[in-house]
Amino acid sequence: MMGDIGPEGQKSISSKKVVLIGCGALGTNIANLLVRAGVGELLLVDRDFVEIDNLHRQVLFSERDIGESKSETAAAILRSINSEVSIKSLIKDMMSSNIAEMVKGYDLIMDGTDNIPARMVINDYAVKEDVPWVYGGVLGTGGMVMNITGEGPCLRCLLPELPEQGDIPTCETMGVLNTVPAITAAVQVTEALKILMGKDHMKGLLQFDIWKNEFNLHEFRKDPKCECCGKREFVYLNEDNEEVVTQLCDGSIQIVPSGTSEADLKLIAGKLKGVENMKVNPFRLEFEVEGKKVTIFKDRRVIIKGAGDKGIARSIYSKFLGL
Amino acid sequence: MKIFLNGKEKIISNKISSLNDFVNIILGKEKGKIIELNGKVVKKGERESIFLKDGDRIELIQFMGGG
Ligand SMILES: [Zn+2]
């Protein structure tokens, strides 16, 4: 019997609902494996659109998908892979103000995100509501996986304080070998199947470097003084504390204004002055200014590429968008 | 004093007493990593008040935020 799964295990997997936050390199690999394993339902959440430099490591996407929504494109491909799985998609940025409505009713959260603040929101929600989640992260030739299931430590036991900007290398400064998200996602999905079947699963943090052929399982302890799982203070779920300016994995800066109204992109486009290469469609408005590429989405989210730091991004934001 | 750094034996000067000294003197540019001492993650602010002893096990972990 393969890995102790059997017909009972398969039945249990196909009755479960999984939500995947982030459909990038990790996320598309995770979705591919989960759907082929036959989970009952999979919800894909991603705010982004496919770009040409995603294609070398983000499976499920091809050249004809450039400019299309990641979550919707992935969902369409996945439906053609396994029509027995109910596949749903959302073009949304998961954050403290909307995680509950996205994740409610799901049995497991899979991490396909590319930044620490988003993972802290997932961690707080998951610990508070007692939903298991599987963290995965990649960098260079290395990857990490950890199950957060209530029995062991949570992500804030591992990372009690957010690293300062520049303290840890990013995918931008180090790159990611395209085999790394594949193996990391494979480990995450193996753990997911064990959790969904109620079997014993990995305790601790698995860390590996597939270039150096190093694999380590760090079995560190739950911190009784952990602000999240110990003291149950869920600061990342407090919308007032929501970090509205985030540095993304590729070095670009994202600014999310508060509120839920939608932007009239055509109206904004008509008002812009001194910008180049402007493109507008109902979902997004793109332009270049001062050598930086600015993209504004319908939900008023702005991504600035090449800004370098949050201050410059903020100044471009207020200068050109006056928001 | 003998400690274990990422599983490997390492002899360090007895002048290095606090975990903070160890981080600054021995680790230098690896400061941004997560430090686990005998199976427990140590916060930055606690490093000054923790004193190393013979046989301590220190693991350095690079957090990975990409996806
Ligand atoms: Zn914790």
PDB file of C-alpha atoms and ligand atoms in Angstrom, chain A residues 154 157 226 229, ligand 1:
ATOM      1  CA  CYS A 154       3.569  28.094  14.871  1.00  0.00           C
ATOM      2  CA  CYS A 157       7.530  30.606  17.304  1.00  0.00           C
ATOM      3  CA  CYS A 226       4.797  33.001  21.698  1.00  0.00           C
ATOM      4  CA  CYS A 229       0.028  30.461  19.767  1.00  0.00           C
TER       5      CYS A 229
HETATM    6 ZN    ZN C   1       3.798  30.194  18.199  1.00  0.00          ZN
END
